[in-house]
GROMACS .gro file of C-alpha atoms in nm:
model
   97
    1MET     CA    1   9.044  11.181  10.731
    2LYS     CA    2   8.845  11.093  10.453
    3GLU     CA    3   8.479  10.990  10.569
    4LEU     CA    4   8.456  10.690  10.465
    5TYR     CA    5   8.182  10.394  10.486
    6VAL     CA    6   8.120  10.049  10.340
    7THR     CA    7   7.750   9.952  10.405
    8ALA     CA    8   7.692   9.543  10.370
    9TYR     CA    9   7.385   9.412  10.243
   10ARG     CA   10   7.180   9.067  10.264
   11PHE     CA   11   6.894   9.005  10.072
   12HIS     CA   12   6.626   8.880  10.262
   13SER     CA   13   6.585   8.486  10.265
   14ASP     CA   14   6.231   8.531  10.177
   15LEU     CA   15   6.294   8.680   9.815
   16ASP     CA   16   6.154   8.470   9.530
   17ARG     CA   17   6.261   8.453   9.167
   18GLU     CA   18   5.992   8.790   9.112
   19ASP     CA   19   6.110   8.952   9.370
   20PHE     CA   20   6.495   8.962   9.206
   21GLU     CA   21   6.294   9.017   8.855
   22GLU     CA   22   6.192   9.319   9.025
   23LEU     CA   23   6.488   9.441   9.249
   24THR     CA   24   6.672   9.440   8.923
   25LYS     CA   25   6.461   9.667   8.781
   26LEU     CA   26   6.432   9.901   9.031
   27PHE     CA   27   6.847   9.878   9.011
   28ALA     CA   28   6.863   9.993   8.639
   29GLU     CA   29   6.592  10.275   8.695
   30LEU     CA   30   6.776  10.414   9.020
   31GLY     CA   31   7.132  10.298   9.022
   32SER     CA   32   7.360  10.333   9.338
   33THR     CA   33   7.333  10.585   9.625
   34PRO     CA   34   7.494  10.905   9.627
   35GLY     CA   35   7.846  10.945   9.733
   36THR     CA   36   7.938  10.537   9.587
   37ILE     CA   37   8.282  10.498   9.488
   38ALA     CA   38   8.256  10.066   9.445
   39HIS     CA   39   7.986   9.853   9.499
   40TYR     CA   40   8.084   9.414   9.529
   41MET     CA   41   7.884   9.106   9.511
   42ALA     CA   42   7.952   8.868   9.707
   43ILE     CA   43   8.128   8.551   9.483
   44GLY     CA   44   7.822   8.289   9.672
   45GLY     CA   45   7.591   8.543   9.662
   46GLY     CA   46   7.328   8.735   9.889
   47ARG     CA   47   7.475   8.997  10.008
   48GLY     CA   48   7.704   9.272   9.868
   49PHE     CA   49   7.922   9.582  10.002
   50VAL     CA   50   7.967   9.923   9.894
   51ILE     CA   51   8.207  10.163   9.982
   52SER     CA   52   8.122  10.553   9.933
   53GLU     CA   53   8.175  10.858  10.077
   54ALA     CA   54   8.044  11.112  10.263
   55ILE     CA   55   7.811  11.289  10.114
   56SER     CA   56   7.631  11.668  10.091
   57ASP     CA   57   7.297  11.762  10.261
   58ASP     CA   58   7.077  11.821   9.890
   59GLN     CA   59   7.202  11.440   9.826
   60ARG     CA   60   7.068  11.300  10.179
   61ALA     CA   61   6.720  11.324  10.061
   62LYS     CA   62   6.784  11.081   9.750
   63ALA     CA   63   7.010  10.878   9.955
   64PHE     CA   64   6.710  10.824  10.194
   65GLU     CA   65   6.438  10.761   9.903
   66LEU     CA   66   6.716  10.472   9.742
   67ASN     CA   67   6.753  10.306  10.086
   68VAL     CA   68   6.331  10.280  10.147
   69ARG     CA   69   6.290  10.180   9.842
   70TYR     CA   70   6.550   9.885   9.837
   71ALA     CA   71   6.491   9.769  10.228
   72ARG     CA   72   6.165   9.593  10.109
   73PHE     CA   73   6.463   9.310   9.908
   74MET     CA   74   6.760   9.359  10.167
   75GLU     CA   75   6.862   9.466  10.525
   76PHE     CA   76   7.177   9.723  10.618
   77GLU     CA   77   7.500   9.732  10.765
   78VAL     CA   78   7.651  10.093  10.754
   79HIS     CA   79   8.047  10.131  10.886
   80PRO     CA   80   8.252  10.380  10.936
   81VAL     CA   81   8.589  10.294  10.811
   82VAL     CA   82   8.906  10.519  10.720
   83THR     CA   83   9.212  10.410  10.525
   84ILE     CA   84   9.449  10.220  10.644
   85GLU     CA   85   9.692  10.515  10.543
   86GLU     CA   86   9.519  10.722  10.729
   87ALA     CA   87   9.504  10.450  11.069
   88PHE     CA   88   9.869  10.392  11.062
   89PRO     CA   89   9.980  10.704  11.223
   90VAL     CA   90   9.662  10.724  11.487
   91ILE     CA   91   9.778  10.308  11.572
   92LEU     CA   92  10.171  10.435  11.601
   93GLN     CA   93  10.037  10.746  11.792
   94VAL     CA   94   9.831  10.511  12.037
   95TYR     CA   95  10.056  10.236  12.048
   96GLY     CA   96  10.417  10.341  11.980
   97SER     CA   97  10.648  10.229  11.690
   0.00000   0.00000   0.00000
């Protein structure tokens, strides 16, 4: 199975316009973390989701640095996931057809 993760993030509720301007500049400078496949924003704003794959050991320091830099603006929740194509055969094996 491919190692995939969904990171859900939510902006801190006390951010003001200046904070978002600073975050926008930071993101323009630093970009997404290594391993990012897709990055989505919720339509209502205030939160988003990043789909990523496992990264190599030499990329971990960069990923950690970016998380530390972004953490003052948002909180993160990371969930390991599998595709339905990978999950379904296991589900069938456990629960039958």
